[in-house]
Short mmCIF file of C-alpha atoms in Angstrom, two decimals:
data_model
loop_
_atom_site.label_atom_id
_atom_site.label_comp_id
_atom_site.label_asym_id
_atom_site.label_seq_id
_atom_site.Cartn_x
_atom_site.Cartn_y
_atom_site.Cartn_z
CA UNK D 1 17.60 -24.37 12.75
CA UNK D 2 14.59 -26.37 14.69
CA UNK D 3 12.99 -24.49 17.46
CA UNK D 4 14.67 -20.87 16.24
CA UNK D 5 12.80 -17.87 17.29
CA UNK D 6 11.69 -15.41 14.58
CA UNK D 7 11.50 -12.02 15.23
CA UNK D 8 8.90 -10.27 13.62
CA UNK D 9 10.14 -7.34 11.40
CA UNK D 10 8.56 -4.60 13.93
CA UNK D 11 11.04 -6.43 16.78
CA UNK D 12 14.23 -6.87 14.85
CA UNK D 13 13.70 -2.80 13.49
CA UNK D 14 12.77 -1.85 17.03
CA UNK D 15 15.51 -3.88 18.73
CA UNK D 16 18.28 -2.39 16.33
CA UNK D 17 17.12 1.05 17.25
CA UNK D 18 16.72 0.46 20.90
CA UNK D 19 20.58 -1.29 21.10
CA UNK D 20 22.06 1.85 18.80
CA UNK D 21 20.14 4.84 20.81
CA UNK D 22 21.76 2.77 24.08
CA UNK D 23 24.77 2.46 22.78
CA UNK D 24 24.85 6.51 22.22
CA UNK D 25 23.67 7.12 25.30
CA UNK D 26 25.87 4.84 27.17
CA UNK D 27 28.85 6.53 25.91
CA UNK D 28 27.78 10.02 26.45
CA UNK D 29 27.00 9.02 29.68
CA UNK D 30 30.59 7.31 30.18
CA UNK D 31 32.33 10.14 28.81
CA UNK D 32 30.17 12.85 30.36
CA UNK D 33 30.77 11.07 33.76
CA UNK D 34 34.54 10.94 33.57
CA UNK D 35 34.60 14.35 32.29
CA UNK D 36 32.47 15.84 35.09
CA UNK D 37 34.91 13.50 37.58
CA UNK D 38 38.11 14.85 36.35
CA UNK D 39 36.32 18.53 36.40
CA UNK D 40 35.58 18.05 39.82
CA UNK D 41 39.34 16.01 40.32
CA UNK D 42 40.96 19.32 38.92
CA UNK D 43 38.77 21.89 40.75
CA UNK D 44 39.87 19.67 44.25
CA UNK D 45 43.54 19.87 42.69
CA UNK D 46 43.26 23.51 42.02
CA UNK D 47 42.42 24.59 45.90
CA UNK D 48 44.72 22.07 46.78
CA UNK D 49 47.42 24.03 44.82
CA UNK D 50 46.28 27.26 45.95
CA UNK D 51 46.82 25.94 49.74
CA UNK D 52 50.67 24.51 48.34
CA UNK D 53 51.66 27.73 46.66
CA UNK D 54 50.60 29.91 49.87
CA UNK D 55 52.60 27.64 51.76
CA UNK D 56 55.89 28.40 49.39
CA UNK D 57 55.02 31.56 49.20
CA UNK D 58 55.46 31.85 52.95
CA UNK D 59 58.62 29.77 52.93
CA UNK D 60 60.10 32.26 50.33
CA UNK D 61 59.85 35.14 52.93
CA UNK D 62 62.11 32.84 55.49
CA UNK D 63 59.28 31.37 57.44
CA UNK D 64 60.06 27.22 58.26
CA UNK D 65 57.15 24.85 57.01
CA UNK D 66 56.22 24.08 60.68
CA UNK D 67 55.27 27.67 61.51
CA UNK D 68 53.45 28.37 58.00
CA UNK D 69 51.44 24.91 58.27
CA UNK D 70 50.37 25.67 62.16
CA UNK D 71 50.01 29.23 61.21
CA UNK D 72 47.63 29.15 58.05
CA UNK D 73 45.75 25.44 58.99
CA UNK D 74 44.11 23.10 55.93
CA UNK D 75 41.39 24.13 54.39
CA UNK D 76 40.37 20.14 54.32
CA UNK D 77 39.97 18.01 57.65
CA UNK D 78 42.88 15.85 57.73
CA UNK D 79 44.70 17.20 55.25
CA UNK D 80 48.13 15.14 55.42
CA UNK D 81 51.17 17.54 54.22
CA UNK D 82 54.06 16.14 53.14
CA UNK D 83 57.89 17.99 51.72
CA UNK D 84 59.94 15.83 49.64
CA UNK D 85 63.44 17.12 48.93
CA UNK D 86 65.34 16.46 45.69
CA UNK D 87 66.48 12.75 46.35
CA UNK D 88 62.66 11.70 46.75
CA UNK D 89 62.84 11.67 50.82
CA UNK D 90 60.33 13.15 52.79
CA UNK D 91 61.92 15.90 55.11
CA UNK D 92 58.35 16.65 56.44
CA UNK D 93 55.33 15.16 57.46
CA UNK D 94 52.33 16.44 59.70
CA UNK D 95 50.83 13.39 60.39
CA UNK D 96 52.09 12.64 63.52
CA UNK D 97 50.01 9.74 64.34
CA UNK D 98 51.80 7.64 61.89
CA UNK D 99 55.33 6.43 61.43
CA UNK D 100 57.19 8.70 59.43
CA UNK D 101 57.83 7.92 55.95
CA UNK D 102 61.14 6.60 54.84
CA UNK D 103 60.48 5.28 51.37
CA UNK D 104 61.68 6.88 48.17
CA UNK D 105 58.97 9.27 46.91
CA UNK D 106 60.64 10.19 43.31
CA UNK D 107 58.39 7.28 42.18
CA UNK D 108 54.97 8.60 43.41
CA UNK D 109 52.61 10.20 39.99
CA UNK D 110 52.07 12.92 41.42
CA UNK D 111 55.80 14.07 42.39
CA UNK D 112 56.71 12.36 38.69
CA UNK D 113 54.57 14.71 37.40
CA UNK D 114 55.22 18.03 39.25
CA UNK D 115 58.74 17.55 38.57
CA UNK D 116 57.70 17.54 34.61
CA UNK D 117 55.45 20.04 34.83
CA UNK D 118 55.42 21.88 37.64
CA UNK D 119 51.81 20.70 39.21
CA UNK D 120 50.81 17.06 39.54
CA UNK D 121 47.69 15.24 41.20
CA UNK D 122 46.90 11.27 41.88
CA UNK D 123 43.61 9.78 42.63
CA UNK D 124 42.69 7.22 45.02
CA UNK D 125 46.07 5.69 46.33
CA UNK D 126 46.97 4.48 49.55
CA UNK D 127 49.46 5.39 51.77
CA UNK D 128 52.16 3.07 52.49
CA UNK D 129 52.81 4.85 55.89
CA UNK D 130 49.27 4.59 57.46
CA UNK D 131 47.27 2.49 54.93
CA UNK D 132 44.86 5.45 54.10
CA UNK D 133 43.61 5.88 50.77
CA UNK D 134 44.47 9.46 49.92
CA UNK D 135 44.03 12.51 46.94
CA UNK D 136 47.43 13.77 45.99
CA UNK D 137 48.35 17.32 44.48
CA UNK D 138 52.09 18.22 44.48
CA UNK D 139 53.33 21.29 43.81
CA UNK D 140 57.32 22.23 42.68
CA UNK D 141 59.24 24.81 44.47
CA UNK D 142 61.79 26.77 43.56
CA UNK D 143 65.10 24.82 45.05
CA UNK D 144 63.61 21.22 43.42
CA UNK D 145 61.33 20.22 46.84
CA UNK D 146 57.80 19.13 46.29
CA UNK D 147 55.39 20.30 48.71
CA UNK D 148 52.49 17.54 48.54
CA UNK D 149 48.85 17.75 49.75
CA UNK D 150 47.18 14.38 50.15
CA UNK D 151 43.08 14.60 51.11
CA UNK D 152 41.77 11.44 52.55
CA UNK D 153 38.83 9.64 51.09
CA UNK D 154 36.29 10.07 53.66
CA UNK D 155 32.46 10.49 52.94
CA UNK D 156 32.56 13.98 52.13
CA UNK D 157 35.21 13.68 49.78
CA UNK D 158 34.19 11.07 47.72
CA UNK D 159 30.72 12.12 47.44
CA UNK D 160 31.92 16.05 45.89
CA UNK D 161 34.42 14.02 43.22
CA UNK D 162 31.29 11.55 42.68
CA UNK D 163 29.48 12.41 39.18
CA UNK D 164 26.39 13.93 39.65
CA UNK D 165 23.51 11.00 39.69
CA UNK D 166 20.91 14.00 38.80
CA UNK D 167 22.03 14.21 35.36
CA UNK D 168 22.14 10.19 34.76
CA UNK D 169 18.92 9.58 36.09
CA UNK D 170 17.40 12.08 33.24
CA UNK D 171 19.72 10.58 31.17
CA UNK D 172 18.37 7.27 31.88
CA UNK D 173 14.18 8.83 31.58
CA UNK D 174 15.04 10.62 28.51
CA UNK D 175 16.28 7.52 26.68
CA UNK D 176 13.26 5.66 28.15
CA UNK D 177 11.00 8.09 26.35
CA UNK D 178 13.05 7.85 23.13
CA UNK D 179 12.35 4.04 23.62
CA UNK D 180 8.73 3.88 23.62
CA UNK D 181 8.69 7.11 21.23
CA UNK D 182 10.67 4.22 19.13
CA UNK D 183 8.57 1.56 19.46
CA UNK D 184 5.01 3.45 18.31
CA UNK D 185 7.34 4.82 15.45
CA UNK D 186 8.62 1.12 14.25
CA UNK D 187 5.20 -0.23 14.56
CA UNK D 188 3.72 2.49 12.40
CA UNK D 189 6.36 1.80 9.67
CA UNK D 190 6.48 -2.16 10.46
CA UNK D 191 2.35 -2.29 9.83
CA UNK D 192 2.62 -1.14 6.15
CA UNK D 193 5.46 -3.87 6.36
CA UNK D 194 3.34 -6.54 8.08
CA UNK D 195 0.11 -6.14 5.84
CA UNK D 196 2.79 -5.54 2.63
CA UNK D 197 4.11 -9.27 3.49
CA UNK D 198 0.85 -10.73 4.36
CA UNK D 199 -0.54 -9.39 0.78
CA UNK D 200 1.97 -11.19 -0.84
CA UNK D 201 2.01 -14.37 1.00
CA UNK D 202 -2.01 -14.20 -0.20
CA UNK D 203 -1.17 -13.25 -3.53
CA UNK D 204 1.51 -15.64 -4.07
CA UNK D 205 -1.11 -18.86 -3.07
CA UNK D 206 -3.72 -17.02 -5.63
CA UNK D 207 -6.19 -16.34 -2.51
CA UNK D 208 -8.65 -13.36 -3.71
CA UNK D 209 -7.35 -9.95 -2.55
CA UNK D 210 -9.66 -6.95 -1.43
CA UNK D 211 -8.70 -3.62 -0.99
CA UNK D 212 -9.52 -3.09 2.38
CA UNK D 213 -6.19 -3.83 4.27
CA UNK D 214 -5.93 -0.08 6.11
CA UNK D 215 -2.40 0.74 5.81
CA UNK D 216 -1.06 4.36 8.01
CA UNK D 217 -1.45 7.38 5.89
CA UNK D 218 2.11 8.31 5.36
CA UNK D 219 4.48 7.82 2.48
CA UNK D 220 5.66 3.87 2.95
CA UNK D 221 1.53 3.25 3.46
CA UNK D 222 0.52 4.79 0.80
CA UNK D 223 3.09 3.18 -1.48
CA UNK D 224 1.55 -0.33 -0.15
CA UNK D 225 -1.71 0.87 -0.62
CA UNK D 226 -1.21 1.39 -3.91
CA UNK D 227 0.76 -1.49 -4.65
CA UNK D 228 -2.17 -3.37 -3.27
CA UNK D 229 -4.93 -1.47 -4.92
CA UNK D 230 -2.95 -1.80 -8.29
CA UNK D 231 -3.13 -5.72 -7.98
CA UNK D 232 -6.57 -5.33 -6.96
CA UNK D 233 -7.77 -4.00 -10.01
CA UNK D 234 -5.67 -6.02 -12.25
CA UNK D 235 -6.41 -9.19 -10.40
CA UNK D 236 -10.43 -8.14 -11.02
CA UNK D 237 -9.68 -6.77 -14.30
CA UNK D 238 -7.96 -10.71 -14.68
CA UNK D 239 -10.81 -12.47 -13.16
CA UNK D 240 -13.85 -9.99 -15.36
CA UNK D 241 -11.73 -11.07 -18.35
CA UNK D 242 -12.05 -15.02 -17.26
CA UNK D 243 -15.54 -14.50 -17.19
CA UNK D 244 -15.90 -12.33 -20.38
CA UNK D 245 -14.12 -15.66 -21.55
CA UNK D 246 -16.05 -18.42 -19.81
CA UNK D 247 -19.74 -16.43 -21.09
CA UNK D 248 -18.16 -16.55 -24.52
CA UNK D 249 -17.79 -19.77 -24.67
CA UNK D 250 -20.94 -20.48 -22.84
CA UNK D 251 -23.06 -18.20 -25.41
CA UNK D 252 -20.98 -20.12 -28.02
CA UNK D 253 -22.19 -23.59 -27.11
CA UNK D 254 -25.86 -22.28 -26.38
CA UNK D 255 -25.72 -20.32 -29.90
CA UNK D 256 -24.69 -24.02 -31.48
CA UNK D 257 -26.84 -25.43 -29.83
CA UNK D 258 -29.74 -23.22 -30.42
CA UNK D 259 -28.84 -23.60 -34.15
CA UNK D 260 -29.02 -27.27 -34.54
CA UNK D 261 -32.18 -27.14 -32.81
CA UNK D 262 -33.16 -24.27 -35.36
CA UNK D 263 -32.22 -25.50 -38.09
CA UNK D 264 -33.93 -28.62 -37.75
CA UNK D 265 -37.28 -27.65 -38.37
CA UNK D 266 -36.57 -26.43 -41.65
CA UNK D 267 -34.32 -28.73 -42.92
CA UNK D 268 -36.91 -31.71 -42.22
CA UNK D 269 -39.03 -29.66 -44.15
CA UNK D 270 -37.20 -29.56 -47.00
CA UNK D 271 -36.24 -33.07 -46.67
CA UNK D 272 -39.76 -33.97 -46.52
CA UNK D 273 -40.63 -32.13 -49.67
CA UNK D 274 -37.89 -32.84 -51.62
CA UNK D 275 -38.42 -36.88 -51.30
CA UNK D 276 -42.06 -36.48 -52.06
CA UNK D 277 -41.04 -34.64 -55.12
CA UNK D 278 -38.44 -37.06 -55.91
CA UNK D 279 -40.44 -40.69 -55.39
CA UNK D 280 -43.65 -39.33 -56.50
CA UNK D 281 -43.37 -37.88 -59.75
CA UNK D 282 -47.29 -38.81 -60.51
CA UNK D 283 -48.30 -35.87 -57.96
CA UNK D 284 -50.60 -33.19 -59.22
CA UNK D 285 -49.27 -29.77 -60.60
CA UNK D 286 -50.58 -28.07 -57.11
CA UNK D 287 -49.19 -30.09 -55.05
CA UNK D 288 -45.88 -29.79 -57.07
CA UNK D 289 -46.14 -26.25 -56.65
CA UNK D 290 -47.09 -26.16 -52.87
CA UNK D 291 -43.83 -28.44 -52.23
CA UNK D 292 -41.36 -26.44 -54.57
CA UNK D 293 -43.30 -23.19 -52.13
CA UNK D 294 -42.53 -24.76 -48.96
CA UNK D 295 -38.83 -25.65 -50.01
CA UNK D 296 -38.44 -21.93 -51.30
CA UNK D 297 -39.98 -20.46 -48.06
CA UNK D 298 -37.41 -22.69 -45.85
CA UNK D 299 -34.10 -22.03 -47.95
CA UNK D 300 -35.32 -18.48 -46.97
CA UNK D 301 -35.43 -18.92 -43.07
CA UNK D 302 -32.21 -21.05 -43.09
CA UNK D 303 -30.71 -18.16 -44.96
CA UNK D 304 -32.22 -15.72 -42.70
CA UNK D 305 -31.10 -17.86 -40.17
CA UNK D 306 -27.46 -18.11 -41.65
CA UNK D 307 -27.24 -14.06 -41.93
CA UNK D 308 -28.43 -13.56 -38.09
CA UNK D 309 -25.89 -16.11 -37.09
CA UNK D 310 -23.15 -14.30 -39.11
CA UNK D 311 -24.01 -10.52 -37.64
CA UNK D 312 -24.07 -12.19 -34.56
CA UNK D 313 -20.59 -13.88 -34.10
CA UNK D 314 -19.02 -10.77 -36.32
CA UNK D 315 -20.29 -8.24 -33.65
CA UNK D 316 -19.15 -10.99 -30.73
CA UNK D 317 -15.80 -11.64 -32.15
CA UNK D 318 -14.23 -8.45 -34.03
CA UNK D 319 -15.91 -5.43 -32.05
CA UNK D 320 -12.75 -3.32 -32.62
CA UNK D 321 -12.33 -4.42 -36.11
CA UNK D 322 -15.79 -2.83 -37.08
CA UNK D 323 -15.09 0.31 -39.29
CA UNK D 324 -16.98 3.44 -38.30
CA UNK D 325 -17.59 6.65 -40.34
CA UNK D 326 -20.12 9.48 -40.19
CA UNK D 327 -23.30 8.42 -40.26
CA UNK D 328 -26.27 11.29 -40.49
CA UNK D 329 -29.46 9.40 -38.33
CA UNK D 330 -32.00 11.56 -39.48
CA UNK D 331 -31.70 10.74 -43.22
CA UNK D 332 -30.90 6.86 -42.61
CA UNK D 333 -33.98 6.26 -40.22
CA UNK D 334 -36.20 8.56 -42.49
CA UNK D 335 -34.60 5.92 -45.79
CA UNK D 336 -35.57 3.19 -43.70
CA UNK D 337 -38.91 4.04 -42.47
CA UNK D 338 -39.49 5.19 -46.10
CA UNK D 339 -38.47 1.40 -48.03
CA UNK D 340 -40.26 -0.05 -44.93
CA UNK D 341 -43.91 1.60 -44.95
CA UNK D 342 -45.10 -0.56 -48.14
CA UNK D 343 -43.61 -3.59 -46.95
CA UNK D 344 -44.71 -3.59 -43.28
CA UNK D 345 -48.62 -2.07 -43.77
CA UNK D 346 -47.55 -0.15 -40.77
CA UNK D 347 -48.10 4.17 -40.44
CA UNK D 348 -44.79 4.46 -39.48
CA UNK D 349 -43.90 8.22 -38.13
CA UNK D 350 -40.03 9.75 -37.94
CA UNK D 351 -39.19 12.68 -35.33
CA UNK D 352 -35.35 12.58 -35.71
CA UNK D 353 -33.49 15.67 -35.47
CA UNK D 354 -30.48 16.19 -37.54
CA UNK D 355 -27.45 14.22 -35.94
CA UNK D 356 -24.15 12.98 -36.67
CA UNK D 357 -22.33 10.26 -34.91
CA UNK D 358 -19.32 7.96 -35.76
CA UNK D 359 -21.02 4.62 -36.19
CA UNK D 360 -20.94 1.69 -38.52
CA UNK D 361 -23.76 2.15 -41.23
CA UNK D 362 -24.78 -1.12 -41.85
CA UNK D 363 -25.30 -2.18 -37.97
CA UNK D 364 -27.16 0.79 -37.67
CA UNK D 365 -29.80 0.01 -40.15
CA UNK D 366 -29.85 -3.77 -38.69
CA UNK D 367 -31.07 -1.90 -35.08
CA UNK D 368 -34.20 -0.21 -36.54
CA UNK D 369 -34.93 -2.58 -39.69
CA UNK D 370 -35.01 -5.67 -36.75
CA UNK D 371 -37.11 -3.21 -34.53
CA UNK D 372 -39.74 -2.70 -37.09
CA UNK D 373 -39.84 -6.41 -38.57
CA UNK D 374 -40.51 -7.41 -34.51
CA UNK D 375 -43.12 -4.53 -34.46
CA UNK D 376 -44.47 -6.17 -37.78
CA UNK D 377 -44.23 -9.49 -36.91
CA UNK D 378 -45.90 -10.10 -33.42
CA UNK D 379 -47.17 -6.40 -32.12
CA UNK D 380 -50.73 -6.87 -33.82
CA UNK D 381 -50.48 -2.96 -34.13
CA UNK D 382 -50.94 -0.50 -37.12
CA UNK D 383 -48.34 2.18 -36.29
CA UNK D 384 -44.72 3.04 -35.57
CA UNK D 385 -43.35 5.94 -33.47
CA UNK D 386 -39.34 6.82 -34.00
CA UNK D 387 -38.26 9.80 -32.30
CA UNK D 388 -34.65 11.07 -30.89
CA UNK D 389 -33.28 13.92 -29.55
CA UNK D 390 -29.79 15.74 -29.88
CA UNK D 391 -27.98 13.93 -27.50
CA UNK D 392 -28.72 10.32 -29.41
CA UNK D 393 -31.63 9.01 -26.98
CA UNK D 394 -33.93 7.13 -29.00
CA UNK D 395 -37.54 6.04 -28.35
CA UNK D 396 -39.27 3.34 -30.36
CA UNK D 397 -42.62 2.53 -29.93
CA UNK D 398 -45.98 0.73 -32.03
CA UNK D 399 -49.51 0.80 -30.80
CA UNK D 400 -49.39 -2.79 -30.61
CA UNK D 401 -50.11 -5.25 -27.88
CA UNK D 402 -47.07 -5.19 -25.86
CA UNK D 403 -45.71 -8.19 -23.94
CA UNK D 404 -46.14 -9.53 -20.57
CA UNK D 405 -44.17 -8.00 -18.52
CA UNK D 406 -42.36 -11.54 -17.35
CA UNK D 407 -40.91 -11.85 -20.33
CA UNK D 408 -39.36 -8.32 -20.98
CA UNK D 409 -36.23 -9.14 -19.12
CA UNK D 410 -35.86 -12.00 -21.43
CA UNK D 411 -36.40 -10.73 -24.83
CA UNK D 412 -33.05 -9.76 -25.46
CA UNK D 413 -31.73 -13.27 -25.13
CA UNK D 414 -30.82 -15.50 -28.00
CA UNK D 415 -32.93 -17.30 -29.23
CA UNK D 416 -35.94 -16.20 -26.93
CA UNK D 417 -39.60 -16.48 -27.64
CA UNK D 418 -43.10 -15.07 -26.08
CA UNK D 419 -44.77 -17.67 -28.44
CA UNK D 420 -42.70 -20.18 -29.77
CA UNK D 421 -45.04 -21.27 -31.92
CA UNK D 422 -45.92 -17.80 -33.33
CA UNK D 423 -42.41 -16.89 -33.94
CA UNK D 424 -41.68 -20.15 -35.95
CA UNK D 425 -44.95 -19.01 -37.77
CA UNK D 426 -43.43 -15.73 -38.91
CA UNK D 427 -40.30 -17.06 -39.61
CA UNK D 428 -38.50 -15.33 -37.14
CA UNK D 429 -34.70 -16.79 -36.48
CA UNK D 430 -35.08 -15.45 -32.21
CA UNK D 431 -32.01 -13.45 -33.03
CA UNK D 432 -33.38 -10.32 -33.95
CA UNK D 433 -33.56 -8.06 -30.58
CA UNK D 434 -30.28 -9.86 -30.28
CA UNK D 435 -28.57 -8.21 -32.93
CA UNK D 436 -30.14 -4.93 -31.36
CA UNK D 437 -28.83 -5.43 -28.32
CA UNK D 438 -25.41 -5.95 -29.31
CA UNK D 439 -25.24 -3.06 -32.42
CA UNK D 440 -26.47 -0.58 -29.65
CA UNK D 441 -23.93 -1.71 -27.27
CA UNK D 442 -20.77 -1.60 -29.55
CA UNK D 443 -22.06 2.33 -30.28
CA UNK D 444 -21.79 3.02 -26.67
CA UNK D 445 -25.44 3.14 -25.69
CA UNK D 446 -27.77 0.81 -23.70
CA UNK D 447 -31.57 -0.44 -24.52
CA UNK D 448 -34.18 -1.46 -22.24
CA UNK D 449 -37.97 -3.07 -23.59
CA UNK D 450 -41.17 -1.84 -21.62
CA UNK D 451 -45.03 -1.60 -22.12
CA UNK D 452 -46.50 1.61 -22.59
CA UNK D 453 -49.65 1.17 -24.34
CA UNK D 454 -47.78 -1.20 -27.05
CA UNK D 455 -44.38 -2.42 -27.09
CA UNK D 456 -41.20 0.59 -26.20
CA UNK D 457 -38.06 0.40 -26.64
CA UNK D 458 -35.38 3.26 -25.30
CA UNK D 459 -31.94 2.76 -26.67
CA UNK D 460 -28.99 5.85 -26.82
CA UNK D 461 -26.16 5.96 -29.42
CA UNK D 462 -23.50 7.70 -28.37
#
């Protein structure tokens, strides 16, 4: 409905606690004041009787009313007393300063009751004789009268059969206290509510959610806190996988495109040689032979090439398909240093110690075989340094030139060279330190490049 008021869920849980804890305490109130009334109706009734039965008690021994009622007095100021014979007339009256009564009596409460029961009492009823609103305890006697006692309602009176106001003014402070004791406990448990509802309306329009919404420490807090902090990480956990995603795809297109552009070098070389080959059959022997070289050395770095490519996308695509087994470093780097020292005219020197990890052989042998063809390649050094200890920390260093130190946190990258044209020179594919990079990571280590003297490298495998 337009223009309805919505209570917030603090108001609607403290307003349903606030009407029930009134509605208890108006009742005990209620009943506790009509209870304390009627105490104090039957302790009035009770003297009242006392004064009655003395009265009979007086009449038994011969003694007329008259005498006993001027003899023994009222114990109330202007107590009216009235005897009422079997037929319901009254026989006596000591009011003199009103007519005396001549109505039927057998229909009064009071004398309906006694009759039953012996005793009866009537509040607040006026007299038909003088107008006076009167208390009325009648008592039976022994030959069927009823002696009747009728207290008027003056000040005195009404204020001893009045509840006590004592007790409902502390009734009335004790249920304010319970009130605002309510209200701080509703808004503690409505907060965790609140920020609960406000999470979702933010999750629900995808806005980004941090954990930092403060919820009470109690139970129903901690629940939402946890609620929230379990979205949390999922929803970053969601959004680091987007990314993973979106960097694929990014590496993907810069790995195609870094392969066209790669790949055209050598493939207009071979082009190139293969149509002088083909429309100039007349060429000299040497030349022949340089051309048929130059092809050769090209179908190499395209297959080179090809291979890098291959490791690369296998290790970016099927990490947890790569099979692992037991792989002893200290004889594998030793094999590889020893097949390499011919080939790379490098002193190449092995400090391994004897260790064992779960790894995938042939990756392993791409990390150092790719360190020391780098070291070979563009370090202008005569030596190699390989040592480890037993925790899997690895140091790899040549005596070489180093690099500048702006390019270090670049040479990692795909595709990345110092000097471009040096690199092409070698034959190098840029993919090398690559591949290192990425076999290092996927055995739990890390690697980081810096100059000490030549080129380092510091990788662990875990």
């Amino acid at each position: 409905m337009a223009g309805r008021i919505r209570l917030s869920f603090h108001h609607k849980v403290l307003m349903a606690l606030l009407a029930l804890c009134w509605i208890l305490v108006c009742a005990f109130m209620i009943f506790q004041y009509h209870r304390e009334k009627t105490f104090r109706s039957e302790l009035l009734d009770m003297e009242l009787q006392m004064h009655n039965d003395r009265i009979i008690d007086d009449m038994r021994r011969g003694e007329s009313i008259e005498s006993v009622v001027s003899r023994i007095g009222s114990p109330i100021d202007g107590l009216r007393l009235t005897l009422i014979d079997r037929s319901g007339t009254v026989v006596y009256d000591n009011n003199d300063n009103t007519p005396f009564p001549t109505a039927n009596h057998n229909d009064r409460p009071e004398v309906i009751e006694a009759r039953r029961s012996g005793v009866g009492y009537s509040l607040g009823r006026k007299s038909e004789s003088d107008d006076t609103e009167y208390f009325y305890s009648a008592t039976l006697t022994d030959d069927g009268q009823v002696i009747r006692s009728a207290a008027p309602y003056n000040h005195t009176l009404r204020d001893f059969l009045r509840a006590d106001r004592q007790f409902l003014w502390i009734m009335m402070i004790v249920t304010l206290l319970v009130s605002l004791a309510g209200y701080f406990v509703t808004r503690r448990i409505s907060t965790s509510i609140s920020r609960l509802n406000s999470f979702a309306e933010k999750a629900g329009k995808g806005d980004r959610i941090y954990d930092e919404w403060g919820f009470p420490n109690d139970e129903l807090g901690n629940i939402a806190g946890n609620i929230v902090r379990l979205y949390v990480q999922r929803d970053e956990r969601h959004r680091e996988a987007l990314l993973q995603e979106k960097d694929k795809i990014r590496l993907k297109k810069q790995l195609t495109n870094n392969i066209n552009h790669e790949l055209k070098t050598p493939v207009a070389s071979i082009k190139i040689c293969s149509e002088l080959l083909r429309d100039h059959p007349e060429l000299p022997e040497e030349k022949r032979v340089e051309f048929v070289g130059r092809i050769c050395d090209n179908v190499g770095r395209l297959t080179s090439l090809l291979d890098d490519v291959a490791s690369i996308t296998r290790m970016d695509d099927g990490v947890s398909q790569i099979e692992k087994e037991p792989v002893d470093l200290c004889s594998l780097v030793n094999g590889i240093a020893d097949a390499e020292r011919d080939i790379a005219g490098m002193d190449i020197t092995v400090d391994v110690p004897h260790i064992t990890i779960m790894g995938n052989r042939r990756l392993i042998e791409s990390i150092f075989r790719n360190l020391i063809d780098n070291a070979k390649a563009y370090s202008g050094g005569t030596g190699i340094s390989i040592t480890a200890d037993r925790d899997g920390n690895f140091t790899f260093r040549d005596n070489g030139s180093g690099v500048p130190d702006e390019h270090l946190p670049h040479i990692f990258e795909r595709f990345y060279r110092v000097d471009k044209g040096r690199s092409r020179e070698k034959g190098g594919t840029g993919l090398g330190l690559a591949i290192v990079r990425n076999a290092v990571a996927i055995h739990g280590g890390s690697i980081r490049a810096s100059n000490d003297g030549g080129l380092r490298f510091d990788f662990s495998l875990r």
